[in-house]
Coordinates of C-alpha atoms in Angstrom, one line a residue:
M1 CA 75.5 118.2 109.2
K2 CA 72.9 119.0 111.9
L3 CA 73.3 122.3 113.7
S4 CA 73.0 122.3 117.5
K5 CA 69.8 123.9 118.8
P6 CA 70.1 127.2 120.7
A7 CA 71.3 126.9 124.2
K8 CA 68.6 129.3 125.4
T9 CA 65.3 130.7 124.2
D10 CA 64.4 134.4 124.2
S11 CA 63.1 134.0 127.7
G12 CA 66.5 132.9 128.9
L13 CA 65.3 129.3 129.5
R14 CA 66.7 126.3 127.8
P15 CA 64.3 124.7 125.4
L16 CA 63.3 121.1 126.2
R17 CA 61.0 118.8 124.3
V18 CA 59.3 116.4 126.8
L19 CA 57.0 113.5 126.1
I20 CA 55.0 112.8 129.3
V21 CA 53.4 109.4 129.7
E22 CA 50.8 110.3 132.4
D23 CA 47.1 109.8 132.8
S24 CA 46.8 112.8 135.2
E25 CA 46.9 116.3 133.7
N26 CA 47.6 117.8 137.1
D27 CA 50.6 115.5 137.7
A28 CA 51.9 116.4 134.2
L29 CA 51.6 120.1 135.0
L30 CA 53.5 119.5 138.2
L31 CA 56.3 118.0 136.1
V32 CA 56.3 121.0 133.7
R33 CA 56.4 123.5 136.6
E34 CA 59.4 121.7 138.1
L35 CA 61.3 121.8 134.8
K36 CA 60.6 125.5 134.5
K37 CA 61.9 126.0 138.0
G38 CA 65.1 124.2 136.9
G39 CA 65.7 126.6 134.0
Y40 CA 64.0 124.7 131.2
E41 CA 61.3 125.9 128.7
P42 CA 59.3 122.7 128.2
D43 CA 57.6 121.9 125.0
Y44 CA 55.6 118.9 126.0
E45 CA 52.9 116.4 124.9
R46 CA 51.0 114.1 127.3
V47 CA 50.0 110.6 126.2
E48 CA 48.4 107.8 128.2
S49 CA 48.3 104.8 125.8
S50 CA 50.8 102.9 123.7
G51 CA 49.1 103.9 120.5
A52 CA 49.2 107.6 121.4
M53 CA 52.8 107.2 122.4
E54 CA 53.8 105.5 119.2
K55 CA 52.2 108.4 117.2
A56 CA 54.0 111.0 119.2
L57 CA 57.4 109.3 118.8
A58 CA 56.8 109.0 115.1
A59 CA 55.8 112.6 114.6
S60 CA 58.6 114.3 116.5
E61 CA 62.0 113.9 118.2
W62 CA 62.0 114.2 122.0
D63 CA 64.8 115.3 124.3
V64 CA 63.4 113.3 127.3
V65 CA 60.6 110.9 128.1
V66 CA 59.0 111.1 131.6
S67 CA 56.6 108.3 132.5
D68 CA 54.4 107.3 135.4
Y69 CA 55.1 103.7 136.5
R70 CA 51.4 102.6 136.5
L71 CA 48.6 103.9 134.3
P72 CA 45.1 102.3 134.0
R73 CA 45.8 100.5 130.7
F74 CA 49.5 101.2 130.3
G75 CA 52.7 101.3 132.4
A76 CA 56.3 102.3 132.5
P77 CA 57.7 98.9 131.3
E78 CA 55.4 98.9 128.3
A79 CA 56.2 102.6 127.6
L80 CA 59.9 101.9 127.8
R81 CA 59.6 99.1 125.1
V82 CA 57.6 101.4 122.9
A83 CA 60.3 104.1 123.1
R84 CA 63.1 101.7 122.4
D85 CA 61.2 100.1 119.5
A86 CA 60.7 103.6 118.0
G87 CA 64.5 104.1 118.1
S88 CA 64.4 106.9 120.7
D89 CA 67.6 107.4 122.6
A90 CA 66.1 110.1 124.9
P91 CA 66.6 109.5 128.6
F92 CA 63.6 107.5 129.9
I93 CA 62.8 108.7 133.5
V94 CA 60.2 107.0 135.6
V95 CA 58.3 109.3 138.0
S96 CA 55.8 107.6 140.2
G97 CA 54.1 107.3 143.5
K98 CA 54.7 104.5 145.9
V99 CA 56.2 101.6 144.0
G100 CA 58.1 98.7 145.4
E101 CA 61.9 98.5 145.3
E102 CA 61.8 95.3 143.2
A103 CA 59.7 97.0 140.5
A104 CA 62.0 100.0 140.4
V105 CA 65.0 97.7 140.0
E106 CA 63.4 95.8 137.1
V107 CA 62.5 98.9 135.2
M108 CA 66.0 100.2 135.6
K109 CA 67.5 96.9 134.4
A110 CA 65.2 97.2 131.3
G111 CA 66.8 100.5 130.3
A112 CA 65.2 103.3 132.3
Y113 CA 67.6 106.1 133.0
D114 CA 66.4 106.8 136.5
F115 CA 63.5 106.2 138.9
L116 CA 62.1 109.2 140.9
S117 CA 59.3 109.6 143.4
K118 CA 56.6 112.1 142.9
D119 CA 57.2 113.1 146.4
N120 CA 60.7 114.2 145.6
L121 CA 60.5 116.1 142.2
A122 CA 63.5 118.3 143.3
R123 CA 65.6 115.6 141.7
L124 CA 63.9 115.8 138.3
C125 CA 66.0 118.7 136.8
P126 CA 69.4 117.3 137.9
T127 CA 68.4 113.9 136.5
V128 CA 67.2 115.4 133.2
E129 CA 70.5 117.3 132.9
R130 CA 72.6 114.3 133.6
G131 CA 70.5 112.2 131.2
L132 CA 70.8 114.8 128.4
A133 CA 74.6 115.0 128.9
E134 CA 75.0 111.3 128.6
V135 CA 72.8 111.1 125.5
E136 CA 74.9 113.9 124.0
K137 CA 78.0 112.0 124.9
R138 CA 76.6 108.8 123.3
R139 CA 75.6 110.7 120.2
H140 CA 79.0 112.3 119.9
A141 CA 80.6 108.9 120.4
G142 CA 78.3 107.4 117.7
E143 CA 79.0 110.2 115.3
E144 CA 82.7 109.9 116.0
L145 CA 82.7 106.1 115.3
H146 CA 80.5 106.7 112.2
R147 CA 82.9 109.2 110.8
R148 CA 85.9 107.1 111.7
D149 CA 84.5 104.0 110.1
G150 CA 83.5 106.0 107.0
V151 CA 87.1 107.4 106.7
L152 CA 88.6 103.9 107.2
D153 CA 86.3 102.5 104.5
A154 CA 87.7 105.3 102.2
V155 CA 91.2 104.3 103.3
R156 CA 90.6 100.7 102.3
F157 CA 89.2 101.9 99.0
A158 CA 92.4 104.0 98.5
A159 CA 94.6 101.1 99.3
E160 CA 92.8 98.8 96.9
S161 CA 92.7 101.5 94.2
F162 CA 96.4 102.2 94.3
L163 CA 97.5 98.6 94.7
G164 CA 95.1 97.3 92.1
E165 CA 96.0 100.0 89.6
T166 CA 92.5 99.8 88.1
A167 CA 92.9 103.4 86.9
S168 CA 95.5 106.1 86.4
W169 CA 97.0 107.9 89.4
E170 CA 95.1 111.1 88.6
V171 CA 91.7 109.3 88.5
N172 CA 92.5 107.3 91.6
V173 CA 93.5 110.4 93.6
R174 CA 90.4 112.4 92.7
S175 CA 88.1 109.4 93.5
I176 CA 89.8 108.8 96.8
L177 CA 89.6 112.5 97.8
R178 CA 85.8 112.4 97.1
R179 CA 85.4 109.3 99.2
L180 CA 87.4 110.8 102.1
G181 CA 85.4 114.1 101.9
E182 CA 82.1 112.4 101.9
A183 CA 83.1 110.0 104.7
A184 CA 84.5 112.9 106.9
Q185 CA 81.4 115.0 106.0
V186 CA 83.5 118.0 105.1
S187 CA 83.3 120.7 102.4
R188 CA 86.7 120.4 100.8
V189 CA 89.7 117.9 100.7
Y190 CA 93.0 118.6 99.0
I191 CA 96.6 117.5 98.7
F192 CA 99.7 119.8 98.8
E193 CA 103.3 118.8 97.9
N194 CA 106.3 120.5 99.4
Y195 CA 109.3 121.8 97.4
A196 CA 112.4 123.9 98.0
G197 CA 112.0 127.5 96.8
E198 CA 114.7 129.5 95.1
D199 CA 115.0 131.5 98.3
G200 CA 116.1 128.3 100.1
E201 CA 112.8 128.2 102.1
L202 CA 110.2 125.5 102.1
W203 CA 107.2 126.1 99.8
A204 CA 104.1 124.1 99.0
T205 CA 101.9 123.7 95.9
Q206 CA 98.3 122.4 95.7
R207 CA 98.2 119.3 93.5
Y208 CA 94.6 117.9 93.9
E209 CA 91.3 118.9 95.3
W210 CA 87.7 117.8 95.8
V211 CA 84.9 120.1 96.9
A212 CA 81.3 119.4 97.9
P213 CA 78.4 121.0 96.0
D214 CA 78.1 124.8 96.4
V215 CA 81.6 125.0 97.9
S216 CA 84.2 127.3 96.2
E217 CA 87.1 125.6 94.4
Q218 CA 90.6 126.6 95.3
I219 CA 92.7 124.6 92.8
E220 CA 93.2 127.7 90.7
N221 CA 94.0 129.9 93.6
P222 CA 97.4 131.5 92.6
L223 CA 98.6 131.7 96.2
L224 CA 98.1 128.0 96.7
K225 CA 100.1 127.2 93.6
A226 CA 103.2 128.5 95.3
L227 CA 102.8 128.9 99.0
P228 CA 105.8 129.9 101.1
Y229 CA 105.0 128.6 104.5
R230 CA 106.8 131.2 106.6
A231 CA 106.4 134.2 104.3
A232 CA 102.6 133.5 104.0
G233 CA 102.2 133.3 107.7
F234 CA 102.1 129.6 108.1
G235 CA 105.4 129.0 109.8
R236 CA 103.5 127.2 112.6
W237 CA 102.2 124.7 110.1
E238 CA 105.7 124.0 108.8
E239 CA 107.0 123.3 112.3
M240 CA 104.0 121.1 113.4
L241 CA 103.5 119.2 110.2
G242 CA 107.2 118.7 109.8
R243 CA 107.4 116.8 113.1
G244 CA 104.3 114.8 112.4
D245 CA 101.7 116.7 114.3
L246 CA 98.2 117.6 113.0
V247 CA 97.0 121.2 112.6
Y248 CA 93.2 121.3 113.5
G249 CA 90.5 123.3 115.1
N250 CA 88.1 126.2 114.4
T251 CA 89.9 128.8 112.3
R252 CA 88.7 131.7 114.5
D253 CA 91.0 130.3 117.2
F254 CA 94.1 130.2 114.9
P255 CA 96.9 132.8 115.0
E256 CA 96.2 136.1 113.2
S257 CA 98.8 135.5 110.6
E258 CA 96.8 132.5 109.3
Q259 CA 93.4 134.1 109.4
P260 CA 93.3 136.1 106.1
E261 CA 93.9 133.2 103.7
L262 CA 91.7 130.8 105.7
Q263 CA 88.8 133.4 105.8
A264 CA 89.3 134.1 102.1
E265 CA 88.7 130.4 101.4
D266 CA 85.5 130.4 103.7
I267 CA 87.1 127.9 106.1
L268 CA 85.4 127.8 109.5
S269 CA 87.0 124.6 110.7
I270 CA 90.0 122.6 109.4
V271 CA 92.3 119.6 110.0
V272 CA 95.6 119.2 108.2
V273 CA 97.5 115.9 108.3
P274 CA 101.1 115.6 107.2
I275 CA 102.1 113.1 104.5
F276 CA 105.4 111.4 104.9
V277 CA 107.2 109.4 102.1
E278 CA 110.2 107.2 103.1
G279 CA 110.6 109.1 106.4
S280 CA 110.6 112.6 104.8
W281 CA 107.8 115.1 105.1
W282 CA 106.4 115.2 101.6
G283 CA 103.3 117.5 102.0
F284 CA 99.9 117.3 103.6
V285 CA 96.2 116.4 103.1
G286 CA 93.7 119.0 104.3
F287 CA 90.0 118.8 105.3
D288 CA 88.0 122.0 105.3
E289 CA 84.5 122.7 106.8
C290 CA 83.0 125.8 105.3
L291 CA 79.3 125.5 106.5
A292 CA 79.7 125.5 110.3
E293 CA 82.3 125.1 113.0
R294 CA 82.7 121.5 114.2
E295 CA 84.5 119.3 116.7
W296 CA 87.2 117.0 115.3
F297 CA 87.0 113.7 117.2
A298 CA 90.2 111.8 118.2
A299 CA 89.1 108.6 116.5
E300 CA 88.2 110.5 113.4
M301 CA 91.7 112.1 113.3
D302 CA 93.3 108.7 113.8
A303 CA 91.5 107.5 110.7
L304 CA 92.6 110.6 108.8
K305 CA 96.2 109.7 109.8
A306 CA 95.7 106.3 108.3
A307 CA 94.4 108.0 105.1
S308 CA 97.6 110.2 105.1
S309 CA 99.8 107.1 105.5
T310 CA 98.0 105.4 102.6
L311 CA 98.6 108.5 100.4
G312 CA 102.2 108.5 101.4
A313 CA 102.6 104.8 100.4
A314 CA 100.8 105.6 97.1
V315 CA 103.3 108.4 96.4
R316 CA 106.2 106.1 97.3
R317 CA 104.8 103.5 94.9
R318 CA 104.2 106.1 92.2
R319 CA 107.9 107.2 92.5
A320 CA 109.0 103.6 92.3
D321 CA 106.8 102.9 89.3
T322 CA 108.0 106.1 87.6
A323 CA 111.6 105.3 88.2
L324 CA 111.0 101.7 86.9
R325 CA 109.4 103.0 83.7
E326 CA 112.2 105.5 83.1
S327 CA 114.8 102.7 83.8
E328 CA 113.0 100.4 81.4
A329 CA 112.8 103.1 78.8
R330 CA 116.5 103.8 79.2
Y331 CA 117.3 100.1 79.0
S332 CA 115.2 99.7 75.9
L333 CA 117.0 102.6 74.3
V334 CA 120.3 101.1 75.2
V335 CA 119.4 97.6 74.1
E336 CA 117.7 98.5 70.8
G337 CA 120.1 101.4 70.0
S338 CA 123.2 99.5 70.8
S339 CA 125.7 98.5 68.2
D340 CA 126.2 95.3 70.1
G341 CA 124.0 92.3 70.2
I342 CA 122.3 92.0 73.6
F343 CA 121.1 88.7 75.1
D344 CA 119.0 88.0 78.3
W345 CA 118.7 84.4 79.4
D346 CA 116.1 83.3 81.9
I347 CA 117.9 80.2 83.1
R348 CA 115.0 78.7 85.1
E349 CA 112.4 79.1 82.4
G350 CA 114.8 78.4 79.6
E351 CA 113.8 81.5 77.7
L352 CA 116.4 83.6 75.7
Y353 CA 116.0 87.1 74.4
W354 CA 117.9 88.7 71.6
N355 CA 117.7 92.3 70.6
D356 CA 117.3 93.4 67.0
R357 CA 121.0 94.0 66.5
L358 CA 121.9 90.4 67.4
Y359 CA 119.4 89.1 64.8
E360 CA 120.9 91.5 62.3
M361 CA 124.4 90.3 63.1
L362 CA 123.3 86.7 62.2
G363 CA 121.3 87.8 59.2
L364 CA 118.1 86.5 60.7
A365 CA 114.6 88.0 61.2
R366 CA 112.8 87.9 64.5
S367 CA 109.9 86.2 62.9
E368 CA 112.0 83.3 61.6
L369 CA 112.9 81.7 65.0
S370 CA 112.7 82.0 68.7
P371 CA 116.2 81.9 70.2
T372 CA 117.2 79.2 72.8
F373 CA 120.5 78.4 74.4
E374 CA 120.7 75.2 72.4
L375 CA 120.3 77.2 69.2
F376 CA 123.2 79.5 70.3
A377 CA 125.4 76.4 71.0
E378 CA 124.5 75.0 67.5
L379 CA 125.5 78.3 65.8
L380 CA 129.0 78.3 67.4
H381 CA 131.9 77.3 65.2
P382 CA 132.8 73.7 65.8
Q383 CA 136.3 74.7 66.8
D384 CA 135.0 77.2 69.4
R385 CA 131.9 75.4 70.7
Q386 CA 133.4 73.4 73.6
R387 CA 135.6 76.2 74.8
V388 CA 132.7 78.7 74.9
L389 CA 130.3 76.2 76.6
D390 CA 133.0 75.5 79.2
A391 CA 133.3 79.2 79.8
F392 CA 129.6 79.6 80.4
R393 CA 129.6 76.6 82.8
A394 CA 132.6 78.0 84.7
H395 CA 130.8 81.4 85.1
L396 CA 127.5 79.9 86.2
E397 CA 129.1 77.3 88.6
S398 CA 132.1 79.2 90.0
G399 CA 131.6 82.8 89.1
V400 CA 134.6 82.9 86.7
E401 CA 134.5 86.0 84.5
Y402 CA 132.8 85.3 81.2
S403 CA 134.6 87.0 78.2
E404 CA 135.2 84.9 75.1
E405 CA 136.0 85.4 71.4
F406 CA 134.2 83.0 69.1
R407 CA 132.5 82.6 65.7
L408 CA 128.8 82.3 65.1
R409 CA 127.3 80.9 61.9
C410 CA 125.1 83.4 60.0
S411 CA 122.1 82.6 57.8
S412 CA 124.4 82.8 54.7
G413 CA 126.6 80.1 56.1
D414 CA 129.5 82.5 56.7
Y415 CA 130.8 83.1 60.3
V416 CA 130.8 86.4 62.2
Y417 CA 133.6 86.9 64.8
C418 CA 132.2 88.0 68.2
V419 CA 133.4 88.9 71.6
G420 CA 130.9 87.7 74.2
R421 CA 130.7 89.1 77.7
G422 CA 128.0 88.5 80.4
M423 CA 127.1 88.2 84.0
A424 CA 124.7 86.0 85.9
Q425 CA 122.1 87.1 88.4
R426 CA 121.8 84.8 91.4
D427 CA 119.1 84.1 94.0
E428 CA 119.6 84.1 97.8
S429 CA 121.3 80.7 97.8
G430 CA 123.8 81.8 95.1
A431 CA 122.2 79.8 92.3
P432 CA 122.2 81.5 88.9
V433 CA 118.7 82.4 87.8
R434 CA 119.4 84.8 84.9
M435 CA 122.3 85.8 82.7
A436 CA 122.5 88.9 80.5
G437 CA 125.3 90.2 78.3
A438 CA 126.5 91.5 75.0
L439 CA 128.0 90.2 71.8
S440 CA 130.3 92.7 69.9
D441 CA 130.8 92.1 66.1
I442 CA 134.7 92.1 65.7
T443 CA 134.6 90.6 62.2
E444 CA 136.2 93.7 60.7
R445 CA 138.9 93.8 63.3
K446 CA 139.7 90.2 62.8
E447 CA 139.8 90.7 59.0
A448 CA 142.1 93.7 59.5
E449 CA 144.3 91.7 61.8
E450 CA 144.5 89.0 59.2
R451 CA 145.4 91.6 56.5
L452 CA 148.0 93.0 58.9
R453 CA 149.6 89.6 59.5
A454 CA 149.7 89.0 55.8
S455 CA 151.2 92.4 55.2
E456 CA 153.8 91.9 57.9
A457 CA 154.7 88.5 56.4
E458 CA 155.0 90.1 53.0
L459 CA 157.2 92.9 54.4
R460 CA 159.4 90.4 56.1
A461 CA 159.8 88.5 52.8
V462 CA 160.6 91.8 51.0
F463 CA 163.0 92.8 53.7
G464 CA 164.6 89.4 53.6
A465 CA 165.3 89.8 49.9
M466 CA 166.7 93.4 50.3
T467 CA 170.4 94.2 50.8
D468 CA 169.9 97.9 51.6
A469 CA 169.9 99.4 55.1
I470 CA 166.5 100.9 56.0
F471 CA 165.9 103.3 58.9
V472 CA 163.0 105.5 60.2
F473 CA 164.1 108.8 61.8
D474 CA 162.1 111.7 63.4
S475 CA 162.8 115.4 62.8
E476 CA 165.5 115.4 65.6
G477 CA 167.4 112.6 64.0
Y478 CA 166.3 109.8 66.5
Y479 CA 166.5 106.2 65.3
L480 CA 163.0 105.0 65.6
K481 CA 163.2 101.8 63.5
V482 CA 165.9 99.7 61.9
A483 CA 164.8 97.2 59.3
P484 CA 166.4 93.7 59.7
T485 CA 167.6 93.7 56.1
N486 CA 171.5 93.7 56.1
P487 CA 173.1 94.0 59.5
S488 CA 176.6 94.2 57.9
L489 CA 175.8 97.7 56.7
L490 CA 175.0 99.1 60.1
Y491 CA 177.5 101.4 61.9
R492 CA 176.4 99.7 65.2
P493 CA 174.1 96.7 65.9
A494 CA 170.4 97.6 65.6
P495 CA 169.6 97.4 69.4
E496 CA 172.3 100.0 70.1
L497 CA 170.8 102.4 67.5
L498 CA 167.2 102.5 68.6
G499 CA 166.3 105.6 70.7
K500 CA 169.6 107.3 70.0
T501 CA 170.3 110.4 67.8
L502 CA 172.5 110.5 64.7
H503 CA 175.0 112.6 66.7
E504 CA 175.2 110.0 69.4
V505 CA 176.0 107.3 66.8
L506 CA 177.8 108.8 63.7
P507 CA 180.8 111.0 63.4
G508 CA 179.9 114.7 63.6
E509 CA 180.3 115.5 59.9
Q510 CA 178.2 112.6 58.7
A511 CA 175.6 113.2 61.5
D512 CA 175.3 116.9 60.5
Q513 CA 175.0 116.0 56.8
F514 CA 172.3 113.3 57.5
L515 CA 170.2 115.5 59.8
D516 CA 170.3 118.4 57.3
H517 CA 168.9 116.2 54.6
I518 CA 166.2 114.8 57.0
R519 CA 164.9 118.3 57.8
R520 CA 165.0 119.3 54.1
A521 CA 162.9 116.3 53.2
L522 CA 160.3 117.2 55.9
E523 CA 160.3 120.9 54.9
T524 CA 159.8 120.2 51.2
Q525 CA 157.9 117.0 51.6
Q526 CA 160.1 115.7 48.7
K527 CA 162.6 112.9 48.5
V528 CA 166.2 114.0 48.9
E529 CA 169.4 112.1 48.2
L530 CA 172.9 112.2 49.7
E531 CA 176.2 110.3 49.5
Y532 CA 178.3 109.6 52.6
S533 CA 181.0 107.3 53.9
L534 CA 181.5 105.4 57.2
F535 CA 184.4 103.4 58.6
I536 CA 182.8 100.0 59.3
D537 CA 184.6 96.8 60.3
G538 CA 188.0 98.1 59.5
R539 CA 187.3 99.6 56.1
W540 CA 185.7 102.6 54.5
M541 CA 182.2 102.0 53.0
W542 CA 180.3 104.3 50.8
F543 CA 176.5 104.7 50.7
D544 CA 173.9 106.4 48.4
A545 CA 170.9 107.3 50.6
S546 CA 167.4 108.4 49.6
I547 CA 165.3 110.1 52.4
S548 CA 161.5 110.3 51.9
P549 CA 158.9 111.9 54.2
M550 CA 156.4 109.5 55.8
M551 CA 154.4 112.0 57.9
D552 CA 154.9 115.4 59.4
D553 CA 157.8 114.5 61.6
R554 CA 159.1 111.2 60.3
V555 CA 161.2 110.0 57.3
V556 CA 162.3 106.7 55.9
A557 CA 165.9 106.4 54.8
V558 CA 167.2 103.7 52.4
A559 CA 171.0 103.4 52.3
R560 CA 172.6 101.4 49.5
D561 CA 176.2 100.1 49.7
V562 CA 178.1 101.6 46.7
T563 CA 181.6 100.8 48.0
E564 CA 182.5 98.6 45.0
R565 CA 181.3 101.2 42.6
K566 CA 183.3 103.9 44.3
Q567 CA 186.3 101.7 44.4
A568 CA 186.0 101.0 40.7
E569 CA 185.7 104.7 40.0
E570 CA 188.8 105.3 42.1
D571 CA 190.8 102.6 40.3
L572 CA 189.8 104.1 36.9
K573 CA 191.0 107.5 38.0
Q574 CA 194.4 106.0 39.1
S575 CA 194.8 104.1 35.8
E576 CA 194.1 107.3 33.8
K577 CA 196.8 109.1 35.7
L578 CA 199.3 106.4 34.6

């Protein structure tokens, strides 16, 4: 970056390089004297031909060109063309004797800054001063636009890099910071990210940095790895950046609390632009100038805001991409690690995905075939096929819940029992575009249910052939079950027994006797036997009962009718007495 020339020389006058187009040495000296009177220290060269002028313009830069209107072989219009052809933006001032108004107007239209009369040189210095100010303004404007356009080019590069994903995030960020730094003509560019500290305050940490040659790196600066805004003296930054304002200027004009760290980093001028992500202040991008103080132009800072917005969008996209990758990884773990078969059907494209477990359930290898919905329909058991296809159709057309049990043919020819569940994804019009779901292998459950049904049928047959009364009691003597074997042996009908205790049903003596034997069987975990009698249907009946423990608090009791045996024994006793 060019340094501004000193405002004054040692003599106290302002330096001024003047190219004088004049054939009279005396007239040239008059001009120089007038400039000195106005506070300038002229460093001048006099030329009087186009060739000499071209050489002078090529050899040096001039602050102002002062030309006589008419020379013997040369004139102001030709001199003005030579100056413009050489690329000079110095004010071109015509100083001449008597010239017609029409000629003066023409040379002004051609690009001369002003037209003065040699009889009125008092206007020379004010004219030079105005011309220099306008040139400086134009130069600033040009420099401002140049920097702005350079930053915007870097912003376009950033957008293309992040959207195109031609490289990793890390590579893209560093490349973009370099482009921004070179375009803005600064010494250092960096990105900080905010985070909440353990103290509840807002902190920042430096994530990325680019530095120009011979500029100190700060990426390893321990303070910048964990910077507490307020505690480090940058509370002003937190407030301004948090509301979307920029922090900028020459650092010597900054508050004293911010000076130590900025000076330690050799920062003479700085601009800091906040980065917002989804409406929240995420961090900032900073631009340091370490070689000289500088003016930050408005257009340039607008371009830096655009760069900040692009970085914010990139951070947002990176978050979304990271979340998507994590979600896909979790989904992959669920799908491939699931004990269920998973399907994903692209209805529009007709493509069907099965996970490894579903192939395994069917005894197939992924390399053997590519699944289709038609193949799925073909593998359905003939007795289940229409019902399952109708359930799919109802779900896709009307949104009816899809949950069906069915059988699928395996590669061995056997059938596996499944429960299928799924849900369709629909477009804006409600049309199904995709359906995903799971198939659970319930073959073992179905086989167990079949074994249970067979066992129950067998028990019913056994119970039907038995004539004994069978009960299940808990440790408190509650009737839990009454087998439907011989209702004529029950003290009360079975429905009146369930849920009641022995003492609520039987006479006290028999209830005590029965409960005592139940508890003895549970304590010893051994079968116990007892004999008891009950008055049933108008007559006394005798029973032999065996009580066996089933589990910690339950027993099964089998009571056999021994009334005839007891009666025979009683008759024998009576006959012996006779």
